[in-house]
């Protein structure tokens, strides 16, 4: 997504987070009886740990948007109980996605909370969508499933978090490349990357 495309893309909404989580549940819950101790794609984590991580991050983002801390993350955490079945870990993702949606929907667009700098509610929503899409892909890879991020949500994430992503590439491919998951025909796979969530400091 180039800078011009980013300028015309709408803000990421709380409903987008729930849409992403619903897609994760649809793709992965039918495979909850499989071995989720295997590695999640190229990650060091297992598929189960990766799902628990998504729930943790969505919950943390929701707390940040609700409390609006200016200088760090709140001293609280979400812990999915070890040994919980994969379907229960996915339920934790669904609940955390609903909490993030509620926090984003209740916030003013001008609100700011800390994520390595001031971040707006739409930025937290975008990070939530990105966490879900990328880690659904990771888990699907680990379980041997053919799953790709949806085009519409990928485009929203790219516009908000990866504004320098290649423009002449389908959004799912650009997202996977931007986050170090896959190579492109003319670009090797990234070994280091980060997204841009914090906004410029206001005077």
PDB file of C-alpha atoms in Angstrom:
ATOM      1  CA  UNK A   1       0.000   0.000   0.000  1.00  0.00           C
ATOM      2  CA  UNK A   2       1.588   3.277  -1.089  1.00  0.00           C
ATOM      3  CA  UNK A   3       1.233   6.637   0.643  1.00  0.00           C
ATOM      4  CA  UNK A   4      -1.557   7.779  -1.704  1.00  0.00           C
ATOM      5  CA  UNK A   5      -3.543   4.598  -1.110  1.00  0.00           C
ATOM      6  CA  UNK A   6      -3.053   4.949   2.629  1.00  0.00           C
ATOM      7  CA  UNK A   7      -4.436   8.480   2.539  1.00  0.00           C
ATOM      8  CA  UNK A   8      -7.726   7.297   1.001  1.00  0.00           C
ATOM      9  CA  UNK A   9      -8.182   4.167   3.148  1.00  0.00           C
ATOM     10  CA  UNK A  10     -10.731   4.412   5.965  1.00  0.00           C
ATOM     11  CA  UNK A  11      -9.842   4.025   9.623  1.00  0.00           C
ATOM     12  CA  UNK A  12      -9.710   0.546  11.060  1.00  0.00           C
ATOM     13  CA  UNK A  13     -12.761  -0.059  13.249  1.00  0.00           C
ATOM     14  CA  UNK A  14     -13.642  -2.244  16.172  1.00  0.00           C
ATOM     15  CA  UNK A  15     -15.889  -4.283  13.890  1.00  0.00           C
ATOM     16  CA  UNK A  16     -12.843  -5.166  11.780  1.00  0.00           C
ATOM     17  CA  UNK A  17     -11.221  -6.777  14.816  1.00  0.00           C
ATOM     18  CA  UNK A  18     -14.280  -8.943  15.401  1.00  0.00           C
ATOM     19  CA  UNK A  19     -14.435  -9.808  11.703  1.00  0.00           C
ATOM     20  CA  UNK A  20     -10.821 -10.963  11.779  1.00  0.00           C
ATOM     21  CA  UNK A  21     -11.399 -13.011  14.930  1.00  0.00           C
ATOM     22  CA  UNK A  22     -14.497 -14.626  13.416  1.00  0.00           C
ATOM     23  CA  UNK A  23     -12.400 -15.609  10.414  1.00  0.00           C
ATOM     24  CA  UNK A  24      -9.770 -17.117  12.698  1.00  0.00           C
ATOM     25  CA  UNK A  25     -12.411 -19.127  14.536  1.00  0.00           C
ATOM     26  CA  UNK A  26     -13.970 -20.337  11.292  1.00  0.00           C
ATOM     27  CA  UNK A  27     -10.644 -21.407   9.851  1.00  0.00           C
ATOM     28  CA  UNK A  28      -9.142 -23.069  12.914  1.00  0.00           C
ATOM     29  CA  UNK A  29     -11.887 -24.340  15.215  1.00  0.00           C
ATOM     30  CA  UNK A  30     -12.711 -27.334  12.972  1.00  0.00           C
ATOM     31  CA  UNK A  31      -9.145 -28.494  13.613  1.00  0.00           C
ATOM     32  CA  UNK A  32      -9.194 -28.128  17.384  1.00  0.00           C
ATOM     33  CA  UNK A  33      -8.762 -31.867  17.869  1.00  0.00           C
ATOM     34  CA  UNK A  34      -5.387 -31.939  16.154  1.00  0.00           C
ATOM     35  CA  UNK A  35      -1.968 -31.616  17.747  1.00  0.00           C
ATOM     36  CA  UNK A  36      -1.508 -27.926  18.570  1.00  0.00           C
ATOM     37  CA  UNK A  37       1.875 -28.510  20.198  1.00  0.00           C
ATOM     38  CA  UNK A  38       3.515 -28.360  16.750  1.00  0.00           C
ATOM     39  CA  UNK A  39       5.306 -25.167  15.727  1.00  0.00           C
ATOM     40  CA  UNK A  40       3.178 -22.410  14.237  1.00  0.00           C
ATOM     41  CA  UNK A  41       4.743 -21.947  10.826  1.00  0.00           C
ATOM     42  CA  UNK A  42       8.057 -20.135  11.057  1.00  0.00           C
ATOM     43  CA  UNK A  43       7.545 -19.120  14.699  1.00  0.00           C
ATOM     44  CA  UNK A  44       9.300 -20.659  17.678  1.00  0.00           C
ATOM     45  CA  UNK A  45       5.935 -20.916  19.444  1.00  0.00           C
ATOM     46  CA  UNK A  46       3.515 -23.817  19.233  1.00  0.00           C
ATOM     47  CA  UNK A  47       0.136 -23.349  17.580  1.00  0.00           C
ATOM     48  CA  UNK A  48      -1.503 -23.324  21.029  1.00  0.00           C
ATOM     49  CA  UNK A  49       0.911 -20.734  22.421  1.00  0.00           C
ATOM     50  CA  UNK A  50       0.359 -18.581  19.345  1.00  0.00           C
ATOM     51  CA  UNK A  51      -3.414 -18.593  19.848  1.00  0.00           C
ATOM     52  CA  UNK A  52      -2.973 -17.695  23.526  1.00  0.00           C
ATOM     53  CA  UNK A  53      -0.624 -14.878  22.467  1.00  0.00           C
ATOM     54  CA  UNK A  54      -3.309 -13.416  20.196  1.00  0.00           C
ATOM     55  CA  UNK A  55      -5.824 -13.400  23.054  1.00  0.00           C
ATOM     56  CA  UNK A  56      -3.236 -11.753  25.311  1.00  0.00           C
ATOM     57  CA  UNK A  57      -2.436  -8.984  22.841  1.00  0.00           C
ATOM     58  CA  UNK A  58      -6.049  -8.173  22.014  1.00  0.00           C
ATOM     59  CA  UNK A  59      -6.820  -7.933  25.721  1.00  0.00           C
ATOM     60  CA  UNK A  60      -3.789  -5.682  26.293  1.00  0.00           C
ATOM     61  CA  UNK A  61      -4.800  -3.397  23.424  1.00  0.00           C
ATOM     62  CA  UNK A  62      -8.351  -3.175  24.798  1.00  0.00           C
ATOM     63  CA  UNK A  63      -7.023  -2.196  28.215  1.00  0.00           C
ATOM     64  CA  UNK A  64      -4.798   0.483  26.711  1.00  0.00           C
ATOM     65  CA  UNK A  65      -7.636   2.046  24.739  1.00  0.00           C
ATOM     66  CA  UNK A  66      -9.958   1.947  27.757  1.00  0.00           C
ATOM     67  CA  UNK A  67      -7.453   3.466  30.208  1.00  0.00           C
ATOM     68  CA  UNK A  68      -5.477   5.761  27.853  1.00  0.00           C
ATOM     69  CA  UNK A  69      -2.105   5.527  29.641  1.00  0.00           C
ATOM     70  CA  UNK A  70       0.437   7.945  28.157  1.00  0.00           C
ATOM     71  CA  UNK A  71       3.722   6.350  29.168  1.00  0.00           C
ATOM     72  CA  UNK A  72       3.549   2.552  29.181  1.00  0.00           C
ATOM     73  CA  UNK A  73       1.449  -0.589  29.263  1.00  0.00           C
ATOM     74  CA  UNK A  74      -0.798  -1.231  32.240  1.00  0.00           C
ATOM     75  CA  UNK A  75       0.535  -3.702  34.850  1.00  0.00           C
ATOM     76  CA  UNK A  76      -2.021  -6.380  34.053  1.00  0.00           C
ATOM     77  CA  UNK A  77      -2.073  -9.442  31.865  1.00  0.00           C
ATOM     78  CA  UNK A  78      -4.276 -12.120  30.337  1.00  0.00           C
ATOM     79  CA  UNK A  79      -3.230 -15.716  30.900  1.00  0.00           C
ATOM     80  CA  UNK A  80      -4.908 -18.574  29.080  1.00  0.00           C
ATOM     81  CA  UNK A  81      -4.759 -21.580  31.384  1.00  0.00           C
ATOM     82  CA  UNK A  82      -2.141 -24.112  30.282  1.00  0.00           C
ATOM     83  CA  UNK A  83      -3.811 -27.302  29.178  1.00  0.00           C
ATOM     84  CA  UNK A  84      -6.954 -25.583  27.932  1.00  0.00           C
ATOM     85  CA  UNK A  85      -8.097 -27.212  24.685  1.00  0.00           C
ATOM     86  CA  UNK A  86      -7.352 -25.307  21.463  1.00  0.00           C
ATOM     87  CA  UNK A  87     -11.034 -24.459  21.060  1.00  0.00           C
ATOM     88  CA  UNK A  88     -10.978 -22.753  24.456  1.00  0.00           C
ATOM     89  CA  UNK A  89      -7.879 -20.777  23.481  1.00  0.00           C
ATOM     90  CA  UNK A  90      -9.784 -19.647  20.392  1.00  0.00           C
ATOM     91  CA  UNK A  91     -12.736 -18.666  22.600  1.00  0.00           C
ATOM     92  CA  UNK A  92     -10.332 -16.474  24.562  1.00  0.00           C
ATOM     93  CA  UNK A  93      -9.370 -14.805  21.284  1.00  0.00           C
ATOM     94  CA  UNK A  94     -13.040 -14.191  20.490  1.00  0.00           C
ATOM     95  CA  UNK A  95     -13.715 -12.649  23.903  1.00  0.00           C
ATOM     96  CA  UNK A  96     -10.618 -10.440  23.743  1.00  0.00           C
ATOM     97  CA  UNK A  97     -11.593  -9.293  20.249  1.00  0.00           C
ATOM     98  CA  UNK A  98     -15.006  -8.254  21.576  1.00  0.00           C
ATOM     99  CA  UNK A  99     -13.361  -6.324  24.392  1.00  0.00           C
ATOM    100  CA  UNK A 100     -11.091  -4.508  21.942  1.00  0.00           C
ATOM    101  CA  UNK A 101     -14.047  -3.703  19.716  1.00  0.00           C
ATOM    102  CA  UNK A 102     -15.972  -2.296  22.664  1.00  0.00           C
ATOM    103  CA  UNK A 103     -13.020  -0.165  23.751  1.00  0.00           C
ATOM    104  CA  UNK A 104     -12.383   1.172  20.237  1.00  0.00           C
ATOM    105  CA  UNK A 105     -16.061   1.886  19.593  1.00  0.00           C
ATOM    106  CA  UNK A 106     -16.369   3.777  22.896  1.00  0.00           C
ATOM    107  CA  UNK A 107     -13.228   5.853  22.342  1.00  0.00           C
ATOM    108  CA  UNK A 108     -12.949   9.234  20.700  1.00  0.00           C
ATOM    109  CA  UNK A 109     -10.824   9.179  17.508  1.00  0.00           C
ATOM    110  CA  UNK A 110      -8.657  11.854  19.101  1.00  0.00           C
ATOM    111  CA  UNK A 111      -7.840   9.723  22.137  1.00  0.00           C
ATOM    112  CA  UNK A 112      -4.245   8.549  22.550  1.00  0.00           C
ATOM    113  CA  UNK A 113      -2.790   5.625  24.487  1.00  0.00           C
ATOM    114  CA  UNK A 114       0.752   4.360  24.701  1.00  0.00           C
ATOM    115  CA  UNK A 115       2.215   1.881  22.263  1.00  0.00           C
ATOM    116  CA  UNK A 116       5.859   2.930  21.924  1.00  0.00           C
ATOM    117  CA  UNK A 117       4.517   6.424  21.540  1.00  0.00           C
ATOM    118  CA  UNK A 118       1.015   7.922  21.247  1.00  0.00           C
ATOM    119  CA  UNK A 119      -1.371   5.659  19.339  1.00  0.00           C
ATOM    120  CA  UNK A 120      -4.973   6.332  18.372  1.00  0.00           C
ATOM    121  CA  UNK A 121      -7.847   3.837  18.782  1.00  0.00           C
ATOM    122  CA  UNK A 122      -7.753   3.027  15.065  1.00  0.00           C
ATOM    123  CA  UNK A 123      -4.098   2.126  15.439  1.00  0.00           C
ATOM    124  CA  UNK A 124      -4.876  -0.321  18.218  1.00  0.00           C
ATOM    125  CA  UNK A 125      -7.666  -1.796  16.108  1.00  0.00           C
ATOM    126  CA  UNK A 126      -5.246  -2.177  13.210  1.00  0.00           C
ATOM    127  CA  UNK A 127      -2.727  -3.931  15.433  1.00  0.00           C
ATOM    128  CA  UNK A 128      -5.466  -6.230  16.679  1.00  0.00           C
ATOM    129  CA  UNK A 129      -6.465  -7.156  13.137  1.00  0.00           C
ATOM    130  CA  UNK A 130      -2.813  -7.687  12.203  1.00  0.00           C
ATOM    131  CA  UNK A 131      -2.200  -9.964  15.178  1.00  0.00           C
ATOM    132  CA  UNK A 132      -5.198 -12.090  14.258  1.00  0.00           C
ATOM    133  CA  UNK A 133      -4.453 -12.315  10.531  1.00  0.00           C
ATOM    134  CA  UNK A 134      -0.752 -13.023  10.832  1.00  0.00           C
ATOM    135  CA  UNK A 135      -1.059 -15.554  13.595  1.00  0.00           C
ATOM    136  CA  UNK A 136      -3.992 -17.320  11.969  1.00  0.00           C
ATOM    137  CA  UNK A 137      -1.657 -17.751   9.022  1.00  0.00           C
ATOM    138  CA  UNK A 138       1.099 -19.050  11.316  1.00  0.00           C
ATOM    139  CA  UNK A 139      -1.179 -21.581  12.996  1.00  0.00           C
ATOM    140  CA  UNK A 140      -2.622 -22.672   9.658  1.00  0.00           C
ATOM    141  CA  UNK A 141       0.907 -23.245   8.389  1.00  0.00           C
ATOM    142  CA  UNK A 142       1.696 -25.343  11.438  1.00  0.00           C
ATOM    143  CA  UNK A 143      -1.423 -27.443  10.986  1.00  0.00           C
ATOM    144  CA  UNK A 144      -0.888 -27.844   7.246  1.00  0.00           C
ATOM    145  CA  UNK A 145      -3.947 -25.798   6.268  1.00  0.00           C
ATOM    146  CA  UNK A 146      -4.293 -23.673   3.146  1.00  0.00           C
ATOM    147  CA  UNK A 147      -5.335 -20.268   4.545  1.00  0.00           C
ATOM    148  CA  UNK A 148      -4.542 -16.723   3.467  1.00  0.00           C
ATOM    149  CA  UNK A 149      -5.497 -13.386   5.011  1.00  0.00           C
ATOM    150  CA  UNK A 150      -8.590 -11.765   3.468  1.00  0.00           C
ATOM    151  CA  UNK A 151      -7.926  -8.972   0.996  1.00  0.00           C
ATOM    152  CA  UNK A 152     -10.071  -6.265   2.601  1.00  0.00           C
ATOM    153  CA  UNK A 153      -8.618  -6.577   6.088  1.00  0.00           C
ATOM    154  CA  UNK A 154      -5.093  -6.961   4.728  1.00  0.00           C
ATOM    155  CA  UNK A 155      -5.469  -3.675   2.854  1.00  0.00           C
ATOM    156  CA  UNK A 156      -6.637  -1.872   5.999  1.00  0.00           C
ATOM    157  CA  UNK A 157      -3.700  -3.185   8.024  1.00  0.00           C
ATOM    158  CA  UNK A 158      -1.199  -2.237   5.329  1.00  0.00           C
ATOM    159  CA  UNK A 159      -2.552   1.304   5.048  1.00  0.00           C
ATOM    160  CA  UNK A 160      -2.319   1.926   8.796  1.00  0.00           C
ATOM    161  CA  UNK A 161       0.727  -0.069   9.876  1.00  0.00           C
ATOM    162  CA  UNK A 162       2.839  -0.672   6.750  1.00  0.00           C
ATOM    163  CA  UNK A 163       2.427   2.447   4.568  1.00  0.00           C
ATOM    164  CA  UNK A 164       5.636   1.628   2.680  1.00  0.00           C
ATOM    165  CA  UNK A 165       4.443  -1.843   1.628  1.00  0.00           C
ATOM    166  CA  UNK A 166       4.759  -2.626  -2.103  1.00  0.00           C
ATOM    167  CA  UNK A 167       1.775  -1.173  -3.931  1.00  0.00           C
ATOM    168  CA  UNK A 168       1.585  -3.372  -7.046  1.00  0.00           C
ATOM    169  CA  UNK A 169       1.078  -6.556  -5.028  1.00  0.00           C
ATOM    170  CA  UNK A 170      -2.172  -8.158  -3.809  1.00  0.00           C
ATOM    171  CA  UNK A 171      -2.764  -7.025  -0.203  1.00  0.00           C
ATOM    172  CA  UNK A 172      -2.516 -10.523   1.342  1.00  0.00           C
ATOM    173  CA  UNK A 173       0.865 -11.080  -0.320  1.00  0.00           C
ATOM    174  CA  UNK A 174       2.050  -7.602   0.658  1.00  0.00           C
ATOM    175  CA  UNK A 175       1.011  -8.185   4.274  1.00  0.00           C
ATOM    176  CA  UNK A 176       2.764 -11.539   4.528  1.00  0.00           C
ATOM    177  CA  UNK A 177       5.906 -10.049   2.994  1.00  0.00           C
ATOM    178  CA  UNK A 178       5.779  -6.924   5.187  1.00  0.00           C
ATOM    179  CA  UNK A 179       5.565  -9.059   8.337  1.00  0.00           C
ATOM    180  CA  UNK A 180       8.358 -11.415   7.336  1.00  0.00           C
ATOM    181  CA  UNK A 181       6.162 -14.407   6.529  1.00  0.00           C
ATOM    182  CA  UNK A 182       6.851 -14.863   2.820  1.00  0.00           C
ATOM    183  CA  UNK A 183       9.005 -13.730  -0.082  1.00  0.00           C
ATOM    184  CA  UNK A 184       7.777 -11.915  -3.169  1.00  0.00           C
ATOM    185  CA  UNK A 185       8.999 -12.677  -6.698  1.00  0.00           C
ATOM    186  CA  UNK A 186      11.254  -9.619  -6.680  1.00  0.00           C
ATOM    187  CA  UNK A 187      11.903  -9.330  -2.926  1.00  0.00           C
ATOM    188  CA  UNK A 188      13.453 -11.813  -0.510  1.00  0.00           C
ATOM    189  CA  UNK A 189      11.696 -12.643   2.697  1.00  0.00           C
ATOM    190  CA  UNK A 190      12.266 -10.047   5.398  1.00  0.00           C
ATOM    191  CA  UNK A 191      14.328 -11.103   8.387  1.00  0.00           C
ATOM    192  CA  UNK A 192      13.538  -7.959  10.407  1.00  0.00           C
ATOM    193  CA  UNK A 193      10.464  -5.764  10.338  1.00  0.00           C
ATOM    194  CA  UNK A 194       8.219  -3.569  12.455  1.00  0.00           C
ATOM    195  CA  UNK A 195       4.937  -1.801  11.984  1.00  0.00           C
ATOM    196  CA  UNK A 196       4.144   1.869  12.527  1.00  0.00           C
ATOM    197  CA  UNK A 197       1.449   2.238  15.124  1.00  0.00           C
ATOM    198  CA  UNK A 198       2.515   5.316  17.087  1.00  0.00           C
ATOM    199  CA  UNK A 199       1.605   8.686  15.628  1.00  0.00           C
ATOM    200  CA  UNK A 200       3.878  11.737  15.406  1.00  0.00           C
ATOM    201  CA  UNK A 201       4.034  13.695  18.642  1.00  0.00           C
ATOM    202  CA  UNK A 202       1.675  16.652  18.633  1.00  0.00           C
ATOM    203  CA  UNK A 203       3.043  20.121  19.413  1.00  0.00           C
TER     204      UNK A 203
END
